[in-house]
């Protein structure tokens, strides 16, 4: 199982990759409290999907398989809103 730090590192790597593609006003601040989903997120649905797919790809390279996007779409409420919440949610899903 991955540690919380490994999960966060993966999220931050993907956020950095995504930031290279985004206009300045949409770039993610690399902090645990940064909102990545929902009304207050600088990301549109395509940006969020791109971030999630990147995270899935990186986790697969670490021999961890999870379909975050499907679980996100299936839930009535977003399972996470911030980077911190996403890392905790991922750790819980990977148990």
GROMACS .gro file of N, CA and C in nm:
model
  285
    1UNK      N    1   0.084  -0.118   0.000
    1UNK     CA    2   0.000   0.000   0.000
    1UNK      C    3   0.089   0.125   0.000
    2UNK      N    4   0.042   0.226  -0.067
    2UNK     CA    5   0.117   0.352  -0.075
    2UNK      C    6   0.098   0.435   0.052
    3UNK      N    7   0.200   0.511   0.085
    3UNK     CA    8   0.191   0.601   0.200
    3UNK      C    9   0.116   0.728   0.157
    4UNK      N   10   0.075   0.804   0.257
    4UNK     CA   11   0.008   0.932   0.230
    4UNK      C   12   0.100   1.023   0.151
    5UNK      N   13   0.228   1.023   0.185
    5UNK     CA   14   0.324   1.109   0.113
    5UNK      C   15   0.338   1.067  -0.034
    6UNK      N   16   0.341   0.937  -0.061
    6UNK     CA   17   0.351   0.890  -0.200
    6UNK      C   18   0.228   0.931  -0.280
    7UNK      N   19   0.112   0.921  -0.216
    7UNK     CA   20  -0.012   0.961  -0.283
    7UNK      C   21  -0.009   1.112  -0.311
    8UNK      N   22   0.029   1.191  -0.210
    8UNK     CA   23   0.035   1.337  -0.229
    8UNK      C   24   0.138   1.374  -0.336
    9UNK      N   25   0.253   1.308  -0.335
    9UNK     CA   26   0.354   1.335  -0.437
    9UNK      C   27   0.299   1.310  -0.576
   10UNK      N   28   0.222   1.204  -0.591
   10UNK     CA   29   0.161   1.172  -0.720
   10UNK      C   30   0.064   1.281  -0.761
   11UNK      N   31  -0.019   1.326  -0.667
   11UNK     CA   32  -0.116   1.433  -0.697
   11UNK      C   33  -0.042   1.560  -0.737
   12UNK      N   34   0.063   1.596  -0.663
   12UNK     CA   35   0.139   1.717  -0.693
   12UNK      C   36   0.210   1.708  -0.828
   13UNK      N   37   0.266   1.592  -0.860
   13UNK     CA   38   0.331   1.574  -0.991
   13UNK      C   39   0.230   1.601  -1.103
   14UNK      N   40   0.113   1.544  -1.088
   14UNK     CA   41   0.011   1.560  -1.192
   14UNK      C   42  -0.042   1.703  -1.197
   15UNK      N   43  -0.053   1.767  -1.082
   15UNK     CA   44  -0.096   1.907  -1.080
   15UNK      C   45   0.007   1.995  -1.150
   16UNK      N   46   0.136   1.966  -1.129
   16UNK     CA   47   0.241   2.042  -1.198
   16UNK      C   48   0.232   2.021  -1.349
   17UNK      N   49   0.210   1.895  -1.391
   17UNK     CA   50   0.196   1.866  -1.535
   17UNK      C   51   0.077   1.943  -1.592
   18UNK      N   52  -0.034   1.940  -1.520
   18UNK     CA   53  -0.155   2.009  -1.566
   18UNK      C   54  -0.133   2.161  -1.571
   19UNK      N   55  -0.064   2.216  -1.471
   19UNK     CA   56  -0.039   2.360  -1.467
   19UNK      C   57   0.034   2.410  -1.591
   20UNK      N   58   0.119   2.325  -1.649
   20UNK     CA   59   0.191   2.366  -1.770
   20UNK      C   60   0.097   2.391  -1.888
   21UNK      N   61  -0.022   2.333  -1.882
   21UNK     CA   62  -0.119   2.345  -1.991
   21UNK      C   63  -0.225   2.453  -1.965
   22UNK      N   64  -0.230   2.503  -1.844
   22UNK     CA   65  -0.338   2.594  -1.804
   22UNK      C   66  -0.298   2.740  -1.813
   23UNK      N   67  -0.397   2.828  -1.838
   23UNK     CA   68  -0.370   2.972  -1.829
   23UNK      C   69  -0.342   3.008  -1.683
   24UNK      N   70  -0.275   3.118  -1.662
   24UNK     CA   71  -0.231   3.159  -1.528
   24UNK      C   72  -0.345   3.157  -1.426
   25UNK      N   73  -0.463   3.207  -1.462
   25UNK     CA   74  -0.574   3.218  -1.367
   25UNK      C   75  -0.634   3.083  -1.330
   26UNK      N   76  -0.601   2.978  -1.403
   26UNK     CA   77  -0.655   2.846  -1.375
   26UNK      C   78  -0.554   2.751  -1.311
   27UNK      N   79  -0.432   2.797  -1.292
   27UNK     CA   80  -0.328   2.711  -1.236
   27UNK      C   81  -0.361   2.674  -1.091
   28UNK      N   82  -0.325   2.551  -1.056
   28UNK     CA   83  -0.347   2.504  -0.920
   28UNK      C   84  -0.231   2.545  -0.831
   29UNK      N   85  -0.264   2.590  -0.711
   29UNK     CA   86  -0.162   2.617  -0.610
   29UNK      C   87  -0.133   2.482  -0.545
   30UNK      N   88  -0.007   2.449  -0.531
   30UNK     CA   89   0.031   2.317  -0.481
   30UNK      C   90   0.033   2.316  -0.329
   31UNK      N   91  -0.087   2.316  -0.271
   31UNK     CA   92  -0.107   2.312  -0.127
   31UNK      C   93  -0.219   2.215  -0.096
   32UNK      N   94  -0.216   2.157   0.022
   32UNK     CA   95  -0.318   2.059   0.061
   32UNK      C   96  -0.458   2.118   0.057
   33UNK      N   97  -0.472   2.246   0.088
   33UNK     CA   98  -0.604   2.309   0.096
   33UNK      C   99  -0.658   2.354  -0.040
   34UNK      N  100  -0.583   2.335  -0.146
   34UNK     CA  101  -0.626   2.380  -0.278
   34UNK      C  102  -0.750   2.303  -0.322
   35UNK      N  103  -0.852   2.377  -0.363
   35UNK     CA  104  -0.976   2.317  -0.412
   35UNK      C  105  -0.953   2.270  -0.555
   36UNK      N  106  -0.985   2.141  -0.579
   36UNK     CA  107  -0.966   2.086  -0.714
   36UNK      C  108  -1.098   2.040  -0.777
   37UNK      N  109  -1.205   2.037  -0.697
   37UNK     CA  110  -1.335   1.994  -0.750
   37UNK      C  111  -1.444   2.082  -0.690
   38UNK      N  112  -1.548   2.101  -0.767
   38UNK     CA  113  -1.661   2.179  -0.716
   38UNK      C  114  -1.659   2.323  -0.763
   39UNK      N  115  -1.750   2.398  -0.706
   39UNK     CA  116  -1.774   2.536  -0.747
   39UNK      C  117  -1.653   2.628  -0.734
   40UNK      N  118  -1.576   2.610  -0.630
   40UNK     CA  119  -1.464   2.702  -0.603
   40UNK      C  120  -1.332   2.659  -0.665
   41UNK      N  121  -1.337   2.556  -0.748
   41UNK     CA  122  -1.215   2.508  -0.813
   41UNK      C  123  -1.182   2.592  -0.936
   42UNK      N  124  -1.054   2.619  -0.958
   42UNK     CA  125  -1.017   2.689  -1.081
   42UNK      C  126  -1.027   2.596  -1.203
   43UNK      N  127  -1.042   2.466  -1.180
   43UNK     CA  128  -1.047   2.369  -1.290
   43UNK      C  129  -1.189   2.354  -1.345
   44UNK      N  130  -1.200   2.347  -1.475
   44UNK     CA  131  -1.328   2.309  -1.535
   44UNK      C  132  -1.333   2.156  -1.537
   45UNK      N  133  -1.440   2.100  -1.589
   45UNK     CA  134  -1.455   1.954  -1.587
   45UNK      C  135  -1.345   1.884  -1.665
   46UNK      N  136  -1.300   1.943  -1.775
   46UNK     CA  137  -1.192   1.883  -1.853
   46UNK      C  138  -1.061   1.886  -1.775
   47UNK      N  139  -1.034   1.995  -1.706
   47UNK     CA  140  -0.914   2.005  -1.625
   47UNK      C  141  -0.913   1.902  -1.512
   48UNK      N  142  -1.028   1.885  -1.446
   48UNK     CA  143  -1.038   1.787  -1.339
   48UNK      C  144  -1.020   1.645  -1.394
   49UNK      N  145  -1.084   1.616  -1.506
   49UNK     CA  146  -1.071   1.483  -1.568
   49UNK      C  147  -0.925   1.458  -1.608
   50UNK      N  148  -0.859   1.558  -1.662
   50UNK     CA  149  -0.718   1.544  -1.701
   50UNK      C  150  -0.631   1.515  -1.580
   51UNK      N  151  -0.655   1.586  -1.470
   51UNK     CA  152  -0.579   1.564  -1.347
   51UNK      C  153  -0.601   1.421  -1.296
   52UNK      N  154  -0.726   1.378  -1.293
   52UNK     CA  155  -0.758   1.244  -1.243
   52UNK      C  156  -0.695   1.136  -1.330
   53UNK      N  157  -0.702   1.152  -1.460
   53UNK     CA  158  -0.645   1.051  -1.551
   53UNK      C  159  -0.493   1.044  -1.533
   54UNK      N  160  -0.430   1.159  -1.515
   54UNK     CA  161  -0.285   1.162  -1.490
   54UNK      C  162  -0.253   1.087  -1.360
   55UNK      N  163  -0.330   1.110  -1.256
   55UNK     CA  164  -0.307   1.042  -1.128
   55UNK      C  165  -0.324   0.892  -1.145
   56UNK      N  166  -0.430   0.851  -1.214
   56UNK     CA  167  -0.451   0.708  -1.239
   56UNK      C  168  -0.332   0.648  -1.312
   57UNK      N  169  -0.281   0.719  -1.411
   57UNK     CA  170  -0.167   0.670  -1.490
   57UNK      C  171  -0.043   0.655  -1.403
   58UNK      N  172  -0.016   0.754  -1.319
   58UNK     CA  173   0.100   0.748  -1.230
   58UNK      C  174   0.085   0.636  -1.127
   59UNK      N  175  -0.035   0.618  -1.074
   59UNK     CA  176  -0.056   0.510  -0.977
   59UNK      C  177  -0.037   0.374  -1.044
   60UNK      N  178  -0.081   0.361  -1.167
   60UNK     CA  179  -0.062   0.236  -1.241
   60UNK      C  180   0.086   0.205  -1.256
   61UNK      N  181   0.167   0.307  -1.278
   61UNK     CA  182   0.312   0.285  -1.291
   61UNK      C  183   0.373   0.240  -1.158
   62UNK      N  184   0.300   0.260  -1.048
   62UNK     CA  185   0.344   0.214  -0.915
   62UNK      C  186   0.275   0.082  -0.879
   63UNK      N  187   0.218   0.016  -0.980
   63UNK     CA  188   0.145  -0.110  -0.962
   63UNK      C  189   0.022  -0.097  -0.874
   64UNK      N  190  -0.045   0.018  -0.883
   64UNK     CA  191  -0.169   0.041  -0.810
   64UNK      C  192  -0.277   0.071  -0.913
   65UNK      N  193  -0.384  -0.008  -0.910
   65UNK     CA  194  -0.490   0.011  -1.007
   65UNK      C  195  -0.616   0.063  -0.939
   66UNK      N  196  -0.664   0.178  -0.986
   66UNK     CA  197  -0.788   0.235  -0.934
   66UNK      C  198  -0.849   0.322  -1.044
   67UNK      N  199  -0.981   0.318  -1.055
   67UNK     CA  200  -1.049   0.401  -1.153
   67UNK      C  201  -1.117   0.515  -1.078
   68UNK      N  202  -1.042   0.621  -1.056
   68UNK     CA  203  -1.090   0.736  -0.979
   68UNK      C  204  -1.205   0.805  -1.051
   69UNK      N  205  -1.192   0.822  -1.180
   69UNK     CA  206  -1.292   0.896  -1.257
   69UNK      C  207  -1.429   0.830  -1.248
   70UNK      N  208  -1.436   0.699  -1.263
   70UNK     CA  209  -1.565   0.629  -1.251
   70UNK      C  210  -1.626   0.649  -1.112
   71UNK      N  211  -1.545   0.634  -1.008
   71UNK     CA  212  -1.595   0.650  -0.872
   71UNK      C  213  -1.641   0.794  -0.848
   72UNK      N  214  -1.571   0.889  -0.906
   72UNK     CA  215  -1.606   1.030  -0.892
   72UNK      C  216  -1.741   1.057  -0.959
   73UNK      N  217  -1.757   1.005  -1.080
   73UNK     CA  218  -1.880   1.027  -1.156
   73UNK      C  219  -1.999   0.958  -1.093
   74UNK      N  220  -1.977   0.839  -1.035
   74UNK     CA  221  -2.085   0.761  -0.976
   74UNK      C  222  -2.140   0.821  -0.847
   75UNK      N  223  -2.063   0.900  -0.778
   75UNK     CA  224  -2.106   0.952  -0.648
   75UNK      C  225  -2.197   1.074  -0.665
   76UNK      N  226  -2.296   1.085  -0.576
   76UNK     CA  227  -2.388   1.199  -0.579
   76UNK      C  228  -2.317   1.328  -0.540
   77UNK      N  229  -2.230   1.317  -0.441
   77UNK     CA  230  -2.149   1.428  -0.395
   77UNK      C  231  -2.005   1.397  -0.429
   78UNK      N  232  -1.925   1.497  -0.465
   78UNK     CA  233  -1.784   1.468  -0.491
   78UNK      C  234  -1.720   1.404  -0.369
   79UNK      N  235  -1.646   1.294  -0.387
   79UNK     CA  236  -1.584   1.228  -0.272
   79UNK      C  237  -1.468   1.309  -0.212
   80UNK      N  238  -1.424   1.410  -0.284
   80UNK     CA  239  -1.317   1.498  -0.236
   80UNK      C  240  -1.331   1.633  -0.304
   81UNK      N  241  -1.281   1.737  -0.237
   81UNK     CA  242  -1.285   1.872  -0.293
   81UNK      C  243  -1.145   1.931  -0.299
   82UNK      N  244  -1.064   1.903  -0.198
   82UNK     CA  245  -0.928   1.958  -0.193
   82UNK      C  246  -0.824   1.849  -0.222
   83UNK      N  247  -0.701   1.893  -0.240
   83UNK     CA  248  -0.591   1.798  -0.260
   83UNK      C  249  -0.578   1.707  -0.138
   84UNK      N  250  -0.587   1.763  -0.018
   84UNK     CA  251  -0.577   1.683   0.105
   84UNK      C  252  -0.687   1.578   0.110
   85UNK      N  253  -0.811   1.619   0.082
   85UNK     CA  254  -0.923   1.526   0.084
   85UNK      C  255  -0.905   1.416  -0.021
   86UNK      N  256  -0.852   1.453  -0.137
   86UNK     CA  257  -0.829   1.354  -0.241
   86UNK      C  258  -0.724   1.252  -0.196
   87UNK      N  259  -0.617   1.298  -0.134
   87UNK     CA  260  -0.513   1.205  -0.090
   87UNK      C  261  -0.568   1.110   0.016
   88UNK      N  262  -0.647   1.161   0.111
   88UNK     CA  263  -0.706   1.075   0.215
   88UNK      C  264  -0.806   0.977   0.153
   89UNK      N  265  -0.887   1.024   0.059
   89UNK     CA  266  -0.985   0.940  -0.009
   89UNK      C  267  -0.914   0.828  -0.086
   90UNK      N  268  -0.806   0.863  -0.157
   90UNK     CA  269  -0.732   0.762  -0.231
   90UNK      C  270  -0.673   0.655  -0.140
   91UNK      N  271  -0.616   0.697  -0.029
   91UNK     CA  272  -0.559   0.602   0.065
   91UNK      C  273  -0.668   0.507   0.115
   92UNK      N  274  -0.784   0.561   0.145
   92UNK     CA  275  -0.896   0.478   0.191
   92UNK      C  276  -0.940   0.380   0.082
   93UNK      N  277  -0.945   0.425  -0.042
   93UNK     CA  278  -0.986   0.340  -0.154
   93UNK      C  279  -0.885   0.228  -0.180
   94UNK      N  280  -0.759   0.253  -0.149
   94UNK     CA  281  -0.653   0.157  -0.179
   94UNK      C  282  -0.634   0.053  -0.070
   95UNK      N  283  -0.709   0.064   0.039
   95UNK     CA  284  -0.695  -0.035   0.149
   95UNK      C  285  -0.751  -0.169   0.108
   0.00000   0.00000   0.00000
